[in-house]
Amino acid sequence: MPSSTNTMSIKATKRRFLAPFTGQSLNPPPVWLMRQAGRYLPEYRATRSEAGGFLKLCYTPRLATEVTLQPIRRYGFDAAILFSDILVVPDALGQTLGFYEGEGPKLDPIRHVAELARLSPEGTGEKFGKVFETVARLRQDLPDETALIGFCGAPWTVATYMVQGEGSSDQAEARLWAYRDPEGFGTLIDILVETSIEYLDGQVKAGADCLQIFDTWAGSLPDTEFDNWVVEPTKRIVEALKEKHPAVPIIGFPKGAGASSLWYVSETGVNGIGCDTAMPPYMMGEAFDGENVVVQGNLDPLLLVTGGQAMEDRVAQILELMTGKPFIFNLGHGIVPQTPPENVARLVELVRQGT
Ligand code: 1CP
C-alpha cells in the first residue's frame, strides 16, 4: 500500500467497505453492485418520472440523492454510488446531449480537431456544482457506516460516446480518429483528463470517500492503443487525485481488458481493480497477488436475473476463491432493468453469509 495507509485505516474503522484498501480481507466481504440504483427498482422509475427526464434527475440534487439512497434502504449495501452518469462530463463541457427513451444517449458528434472548439472546459462549474451538491447531501443523509463512491468515465470511454454521438458495439469512430490523427484525438483526451480531475476532486471535497473510473470500452483497443488511450490518461488522473487526496482509494474498471488488466494495475496506480464477467474467478483470486490491489467483481448480471441455484452456486464459488484476499463483491457489469428486486435481496443475503 502507498504511504497513505495510515489515513486510510482511520476511515476504514468506520466504514467496512474501505477496510480491504488497508490490506484487510473481510469475511464476509463488503458488497455493492454497479447500477444498484436504476430501472429495476419501481421507486427509481417513480422518481425518474417525477424529475421528467434522466438528465434532470442527474442535476436535481434532492432527487439524485433520493435515488442513490433507494438501494441502500432496501439492501443495506456497504457503499452507495453517487447517482449521475459518465456523460455529465461532455454535457458540462457544452456538447449537446439528450437521453431518449429506449434509445440511449445521443450527442452531437465531434469527429475532428477543429470541432473541439465547441467545448468549453472553463464552463463546467454550474453543472458540476449540482453534482457536488448531491454528494454533500448524500454524505449527510447516508448512514455513517456506508461509504460513498464518486465516479467518472475514463477519458477513452467518454471519448467514444463524444465521437460516435451514441453508444456503439465497436467504438469505430473514436478508434478511427485515434489512428488517423493521434495528436488531434490526444487533445480531446487531454481535455477529458483535466476535466475528470476537476470533477473527481470536487466530488471528494464534497464528501466522496472512494472513486471509481469506469472504462467500459477499454477492451476495444489493441495493446499499444490501450497504453496510449486507456493506461496513460487513467494514470494521469490517478496521480493528480493521489496528490490532492492520498487517503481516497481509486478503483479502475477497464472492462474487457483481460490479460492487460495486470499492466493496467501496475501502471495506473489504482487501489482497486474491477473485474468483468469474463475474468475467470480463479484468476481474480491469483493474478493480482502481490500487486497491492483490491479485487472487485464479478457475478454475471444475467445470473442475477435468473437467480435460483445457478446464482447460488456461482456466488459460493466466487466467495470461496476470494476468501483471505482483499476483495469487494460486485457484478461483472451493471444490473439490467429486468432484474427481479428479490434476487438482489437474496444475493446480498448470500454474500453476507460469507464462507
Ligand atoms: O432511463 C434511465 O433511467 C437511464 C438508465 C441509466 C442509468 C440508471 C443511464 C443511461 N445511466 C444511469 C446511471 C449510471 N450510469 C450510473 C449511476 C450509479 C449506479 O451505478 O447506480 C453510473 C455509474 C453510470 C455509468 C455509465 N453510464 C457507464 C459506465 C458503466 C457501464 O454501465 O458500462 C456508461 C457506459 C454510461 C452511458 C450510459 N448511460 C445510460 C445508458 C443507457 C448508457 C449506455 C449507452 C450505450 O452504450 O448504449
Coordinates of C-alpha atoms and ligand atoms in Angstrom, one line a residue:
M1 CA 0.0 0.0 0.0
P2 CA 1.2 3.6 -0.6
S3 CA 2.2 5.9 2.1
S4 CA -1.4 6.8 2.7
T5 CA -2.1 3.5 4.6
N6 CA -2.5 5.2 8.0
T7 CA -5.0 7.8 7.0
M8 CA -6.9 5.1 5.1
S9 CA -7.2 2.9 8.1
I10 CA -8.6 5.7 10.2
K11 CA -11.6 5.9 7.8
A12 CA -11.8 2.2 7.4
T13 CA -12.6 1.7 11.1
K14 CA -15.9 3.4 10.5
R15 CA -16.8 2.1 7.0
R16 CA -16.1 -1.6 6.4
F17 CA -16.2 -1.0 2.7
L18 CA -12.8 0.7 3.0
A19 CA -11.1 -2.0 5.0
P20 CA -9.8 -4.0 2.0
F21 CA -7.9 -0.9 0.9
T22 CA -5.8 -1.2 4.0
G23 CA -4.9 -4.8 3.1
Q24 CA -7.5 -6.5 5.2
S25 CA -9.6 -9.3 3.9
L26 CA -13.1 -9.4 5.4
N27 CA -15.3 -12.4 5.6
P28 CA -18.0 -11.7 4.5
P29 CA -16.6 -9.2 2.0
P30 CA -18.1 -5.7 1.5
V31 CA -20.7 -5.7 -1.2
W32 CA -22.2 -3.1 -3.6
L33 CA -23.5 -3.5 -7.2
M34 CA -22.8 -1.4 -10.3
R35 CA -26.1 0.3 -11.3
Q36 CA -27.6 -0.5 -8.0
A37 CA -29.9 2.5 -8.5
G38 CA -31.9 2.2 -11.7
R39 CA -34.8 1.0 -13.6
Y40 CA -35.1 -2.5 -12.0
L41 CA -36.5 -0.6 -8.9
P42 CA -40.1 0.7 -9.0
E43 CA -39.2 3.6 -6.7
Y44 CA -36.4 4.7 -9.1
R45 CA -38.9 4.7 -12.0
A46 CA -41.3 6.8 -9.9
T47 CA -38.6 9.4 -9.0
R48 CA -37.3 9.5 -12.6
S49 CA -40.8 10.3 -13.9
E50 CA -41.2 13.0 -11.1
A51 CA -37.9 14.5 -12.4
G52 CA -39.3 14.5 -16.0
G53 CA -36.1 13.1 -17.6
F54 CA -32.8 11.4 -17.0
L55 CA -30.6 14.4 -17.1
K56 CA -32.9 16.4 -15.0
L57 CA -32.7 13.6 -12.4
C58 CA -28.9 13.8 -12.5
Y59 CA -28.9 17.6 -12.0
T60 CA -31.6 17.9 -9.3
P61 CA -29.7 17.2 -6.0
R62 CA -32.8 16.3 -4.0
L63 CA -33.9 13.7 -6.5
A64 CA -30.4 12.4 -7.3
T65 CA -29.9 11.9 -3.6
E66 CA -33.2 10.1 -3.2
V67 CA -32.4 7.6 -6.0
T68 CA -28.9 7.0 -4.6
L69 CA -30.4 6.2 -1.2
Q70 CA -33.1 3.9 -2.5
P71 CA -31.0 0.7 -2.9
I72 CA -29.2 1.4 0.4
R73 CA -32.6 1.5 2.2
R74 CA -33.7 -1.8 0.6
Y75 CA -30.5 -3.8 0.8
G76 CA -28.0 -2.0 3.1
F77 CA -25.1 -2.2 0.7
D78 CA -21.7 -1.3 2.2
A79 CA -21.3 1.5 -0.3
A80 CA -23.6 3.9 -2.1
I81 CA -22.6 5.2 -5.6
L82 CA -23.5 8.8 -6.5
F83 CA -26.3 8.8 -8.9
S84 CA -25.1 10.5 -12.1
D85 CA -23.8 9.4 -15.5
I86 CA -20.4 9.4 -17.2
L87 CA -21.9 11.6 -19.9
V88 CA -22.4 14.5 -17.5
V89 CA -18.8 15.4 -18.4
P90 CA -19.4 16.1 -22.1
D91 CA -22.7 17.7 -21.2
A92 CA -20.9 20.1 -18.8
L93 CA -18.3 20.8 -21.5
G94 CA -21.1 22.1 -23.7
Q95 CA -21.6 19.2 -26.1
T96 CA -25.3 18.7 -26.9
L97 CA -26.6 15.6 -25.1
G98 CA -30.0 14.0 -24.9
F99 CA -31.3 10.7 -23.4
Y100 CA -34.3 9.3 -25.3
E101 CA -36.5 6.5 -24.0
G102 CA -35.4 3.1 -25.4
E103 CA -32.6 4.7 -27.5
G104 CA -29.9 5.6 -25.0
P105 CA -27.8 8.8 -25.2
K106 CA -27.4 10.9 -28.3
L107 CA -24.7 13.6 -28.7
D108 CA -23.8 16.0 -31.4
P109 CA -20.7 14.1 -32.6
I110 CA -17.2 15.6 -32.6
R111 CA -15.0 14.0 -35.2
H112 CA -12.3 16.5 -36.0
V113 CA -9.8 18.5 -34.0
A114 CA -11.4 21.8 -35.3
E115 CA -14.7 20.7 -33.7
L116 CA -13.1 20.7 -30.2
A117 CA -13.7 24.5 -30.2
R118 CA -17.3 23.6 -29.4
L119 CA -16.2 22.5 -25.9
S120 CA -15.7 25.0 -23.1
P121 CA -13.6 23.4 -20.3
E122 CA -13.9 26.6 -18.3
G123 CA -17.7 26.4 -18.2
T124 CA -18.3 23.2 -16.3
G125 CA -18.9 24.9 -12.9
E126 CA -22.7 25.2 -12.9
K127 CA -23.4 21.6 -13.9
F128 CA -20.7 20.1 -11.8
G129 CA -21.9 22.2 -8.9
K130 CA -25.2 20.4 -8.9
V131 CA -23.4 17.0 -8.7
F132 CA -21.2 18.2 -5.9
E133 CA -24.3 19.4 -4.0
T134 CA -25.8 15.9 -4.4
V135 CA -22.6 14.4 -3.0
A136 CA -22.7 16.7 0.0
R137 CA -26.4 15.9 0.7
L138 CA -25.6 12.2 0.4
R139 CA -22.8 12.3 2.9
Q140 CA -25.2 13.9 5.4
D141 CA -28.1 11.5 4.7
L142 CA -26.2 8.2 4.4
P143 CA -25.8 6.0 7.4
D144 CA -22.3 6.7 8.9
E145 CA -21.2 3.1 8.2
T146 CA -22.0 3.4 4.4
A147 CA -19.2 4.5 2.2
L148 CA -19.9 6.9 -0.7
I149 CA -18.4 6.2 -4.1
G150 CA -17.9 9.1 -6.5
F151 CA -17.1 8.3 -10.2
C152 CA -16.4 9.4 -13.7
G153 CA -16.0 7.7 -17.0
A154 CA -12.4 7.2 -18.2
P155 CA -11.3 9.6 -20.9
W156 CA -11.3 6.8 -23.6
T157 CA -14.8 5.6 -22.9
V158 CA -16.3 9.1 -22.6
A159 CA -14.5 10.0 -25.9
T160 CA -16.1 7.0 -27.7
Y161 CA -19.5 8.5 -27.0
M162 CA -18.4 12.0 -27.8
V163 CA -17.0 11.0 -31.2
Q164 CA -19.6 8.4 -32.2
G165 CA -22.5 10.5 -31.0
E166 CA -24.2 7.5 -29.4
G167 CA -23.4 4.0 -27.9
S168 CA -21.9 1.6 -30.4
S169 CA -20.8 -2.0 -30.4
D170 CA -17.3 -1.3 -31.9
Q171 CA -16.5 2.3 -31.0
A172 CA -15.3 2.6 -34.6
E173 CA -15.4 6.4 -35.0
A174 CA -13.2 7.1 -32.0
R175 CA -10.8 4.3 -32.9
L176 CA -10.5 5.6 -36.5
W177 CA -9.9 9.2 -35.3
A178 CA -7.2 7.9 -32.9
Y179 CA -5.4 6.0 -35.7
R180 CA -5.8 8.8 -38.3
D181 CA -4.8 11.7 -36.1
P182 CA -3.4 10.7 -32.8
E183 CA -2.4 14.2 -32.0
G184 CA -5.8 15.7 -32.5
F185 CA -7.5 12.8 -30.7
G186 CA -5.0 13.3 -27.9
T187 CA -6.2 16.9 -27.5
L188 CA -9.7 15.6 -26.8
I189 CA -8.2 13.1 -24.3
D190 CA -6.2 15.9 -22.6
I191 CA -9.4 17.9 -22.2
L192 CA -11.1 14.9 -20.6
V193 CA -8.2 14.2 -18.3
E194 CA -8.2 17.7 -16.9
T195 CA -12.0 17.9 -16.7
S196 CA -12.2 14.5 -15.0
I197 CA -9.6 15.6 -12.4
E198 CA -11.6 18.7 -11.6
Y199 CA -14.8 16.6 -11.5
L200 CA -13.4 13.9 -9.1
D201 CA -11.6 16.5 -7.0
G202 CA -14.9 18.3 -6.4
Q203 CA -16.7 15.0 -5.5
V204 CA -14.0 14.2 -2.9
K205 CA -14.2 17.7 -1.4
A206 CA -17.9 17.3 -1.2
G207 CA -17.6 14.0 0.7
A208 CA -17.0 11.0 -1.6
D209 CA -14.7 8.6 0.2
C210 CA -13.8 6.3 -2.7
L211 CA -13.7 6.9 -6.5
Q212 CA -14.3 4.5 -9.4
I213 CA -13.2 5.2 -13.0
F214 CA -15.5 3.4 -15.5
D215 CA -13.7 2.3 -18.7
T216 CA -16.5 0.3 -20.3
W217 CA -14.8 0.2 -23.7
A218 CA -11.2 -0.5 -22.6
G219 CA -11.5 -3.9 -24.3
S220 CA -11.9 -2.4 -27.8
L221 CA -8.2 -1.3 -28.2
P222 CA -5.1 -3.4 -29.1
D223 CA -2.1 -3.1 -26.8
T224 CA -0.3 0.0 -28.0
E225 CA -3.6 1.9 -28.3
F226 CA -4.6 0.5 -24.9
D227 CA -1.5 2.0 -23.5
N228 CA -2.0 5.4 -25.1
W229 CA -5.7 5.9 -24.5
V230 CA -6.6 3.8 -21.5
V231 CA -3.5 3.4 -19.3
E232 CA -1.8 6.8 -19.7
P233 CA -4.8 9.1 -19.3
T234 CA -6.0 7.0 -16.3
K235 CA -2.5 7.2 -14.7
R236 CA -2.6 11.0 -15.0
I237 CA -6.0 11.2 -13.3
V238 CA -4.9 8.8 -10.5
E239 CA -1.6 10.7 -10.0
A240 CA -3.4 14.0 -9.7
L241 CA -6.0 12.7 -7.3
K242 CA -3.4 10.9 -5.2
E243 CA -1.5 14.2 -4.8
K244 CA -4.6 16.0 -3.7
H245 CA -6.3 13.2 -1.7
P246 CA -3.9 10.4 -0.8
A247 CA -6.3 8.7 1.5
V248 CA -9.1 8.2 -1.0
P249 CA -8.9 4.9 -2.8
I250 CA -9.5 4.7 -6.6
I251 CA -11.0 1.7 -8.3
G252 CA -10.4 1.2 -12.0
F253 CA -12.8 -0.8 -14.1
P254 CA -11.2 -1.4 -17.5
K255 CA -14.0 -3.7 -18.9
G256 CA -12.8 -6.2 -21.4
A257 CA -9.1 -5.6 -20.7
G258 CA -8.5 -9.3 -19.9
A259 CA -4.8 -10.1 -19.6
S260 CA -4.0 -6.3 -19.9
S261 CA -5.6 -5.7 -16.6
L262 CA -2.4 -6.6 -14.8
W263 CA -0.5 -4.0 -16.8
Y264 CA -3.3 -1.5 -16.2
V265 CA -3.0 -2.1 -12.4
S266 CA 0.8 -1.8 -12.2
E267 CA 1.0 1.3 -14.5
T268 CA -2.0 3.4 -13.4
G269 CA -1.6 3.0 -9.6
V270 CA -5.2 2.3 -8.9
N271 CA -6.0 0.8 -5.5
G272 CA -8.8 -1.4 -6.7
I273 CA -9.4 -3.4 -9.9
G274 CA -13.0 -4.1 -11.2
C275 CA -13.1 -7.4 -12.9
D276 CA -15.7 -8.1 -15.6
T277 CA -17.8 -11.2 -16.1
A278 CA -15.2 -12.8 -18.5
M279 CA -12.4 -12.9 -15.9
P280 CA -12.3 -16.5 -14.5
P281 CA -12.7 -16.3 -10.7
Y282 CA -9.6 -18.4 -10.1
M283 CA -7.7 -15.6 -12.0
M284 CA -9.3 -12.9 -9.9
G285 CA -8.0 -14.9 -6.9
E286 CA -4.4 -15.3 -8.2
A287 CA -3.5 -12.9 -10.9
F288 CA -3.3 -9.8 -8.7
D289 CA -1.5 -11.4 -5.8
G290 CA 1.4 -9.2 -4.8
E291 CA 0.0 -6.2 -6.6
N292 CA -1.3 -4.5 -3.5
V293 CA -4.7 -4.1 -5.2
V294 CA -8.2 -4.8 -4.0
V295 CA -10.1 -7.0 -6.4
Q296 CA -13.8 -6.3 -7.1
G297 CA -16.3 -8.4 -9.1
N298 CA -17.6 -10.3 -10.9
L299 CA -21.0 -12.1 -10.9
D300 CA -22.7 -12.1 -14.3
P301 CA -25.6 -9.6 -14.1
L302 CA -27.7 -12.1 -16.0
L303 CA -27.3 -14.7 -13.3
L304 CA -28.9 -12.1 -11.0
V305 CA -31.8 -12.0 -13.4
T306 CA -32.0 -15.9 -13.3
G307 CA -31.5 -16.3 -9.6
G308 CA -32.0 -19.8 -8.1
Q309 CA -29.4 -22.5 -7.7
A310 CA -27.3 -21.3 -10.7
M311 CA -26.7 -17.9 -8.9
E312 CA -26.2 -19.5 -5.5
D313 CA -23.5 -21.9 -6.8
R314 CA -21.6 -19.1 -8.6
V315 CA -21.7 -16.8 -5.6
A316 CA -20.4 -19.6 -3.4
Q317 CA -17.6 -20.3 -5.9
I318 CA -16.5 -16.6 -6.1
L319 CA -16.6 -16.2 -2.3
E320 CA -14.5 -19.3 -1.8
L321 CA -11.9 -18.4 -4.3
M322 CA -11.6 -14.8 -2.9
T323 CA -11.5 -15.8 0.8
G324 CA -8.4 -14.4 2.5
K325 CA -7.9 -11.7 -0.1
P326 CA -8.7 -8.0 0.0
F327 CA -11.9 -8.3 -2.0
I328 CA -15.2 -6.5 -2.7
F329 CA -18.1 -8.4 -4.0
N330 CA -19.8 -6.9 -7.1
L331 CA -21.2 -7.8 -10.5
G332 CA -19.0 -8.0 -13.7
H333 CA -21.1 -5.2 -15.2
G334 CA -24.2 -3.2 -14.2
I335 CA -27.6 -4.5 -13.1
V336 CA -30.0 -4.8 -16.0
P337 CA -33.6 -3.4 -15.9
Q338 CA -35.3 -6.8 -16.0
T339 CA -33.6 -7.9 -12.7
P340 CA -36.2 -9.0 -10.1
P341 CA -35.5 -6.9 -6.9
E342 CA -36.0 -10.0 -4.7
N343 CA -33.0 -11.7 -6.4
V344 CA -30.9 -8.7 -5.3
A345 CA -32.1 -9.2 -1.7
R346 CA -31.1 -12.9 -1.9
L347 CA -27.7 -12.1 -3.4
V348 CA -26.9 -9.8 -0.5
E349 CA -28.1 -12.4 1.9
L350 CA -25.8 -15.0 0.3
V351 CA -22.7 -12.7 0.3
R352 CA -23.4 -11.7 3.9
Q353 CA -23.3 -15.4 4.9
G354 CA -19.6 -15.4 3.9
T355 CA -17.7 -18.7 3.7
Ligands
1CP1 O1 -33.6 5.8 -18.4 C1 -32.8 5.7 -17.5 O2 -33.3 5.8 -16.3 C2 -31.4 5.7 -17.8 C3 -30.6 4.4 -17.5 C4 -29.3 4.9 -16.9 C5 -28.9 4.9 -15.5 C6 -29.7 4.3 -14.4 C7 -28.3 5.6 -17.6 C8 -28.3 5.9 -19.0 N1 -27.3 5.9 -16.7 C9 -27.7 5.5 -15.4 C10 -26.9 5.8 -14.2 C11 -25.5 5.5 -14.2 N2 -24.6 5.4 -15.2 C12 -24.7 5.3 -13.0 C13 -25.3 5.6 -11.6 C14 -24.9 4.9 -10.5 C15 -25.2 3.4 -10.3 O3 -24.4 2.6 -10.7 O4 -26.2 3.1 -9.6 C16 -23.4 5.1 -13.4 C17 -22.2 4.8 -12.5 C18 -23.4 5.1 -14.8 C19 -22.2 4.9 -15.6 C20 -22.3 4.8 -17.1 N3 -23.1 5.4 -18.0 C21 -21.4 4.0 -17.9 C22 -20.3 3.2 -17.3 C23 -20.7 1.9 -16.7 C24 -21.4 0.9 -17.6 O5 -22.6 0.6 -17.3 O6 -20.8 0.4 -18.6 C25 -21.8 4.1 -19.2 C26 -21.2 3.4 -20.4 C27 -22.9 5.0 -19.3 C28 -23.5 5.6 -20.5 C29 -25.0 5.3 -20.5 N4 -25.8 6.0 -19.7 C30 -27.1 5.5 -19.8 C31 -27.0 4.4 -20.8 C32 -28.2 3.6 -21.2 C33 -25.7 4.3 -21.1 C34 -25.1 3.3 -22.1 C35 -25.3 3.7 -23.5 C36 -24.8 2.7 -24.6 O7 -23.6 2.4 -24.6 O8 -25.6 2.3 -25.4

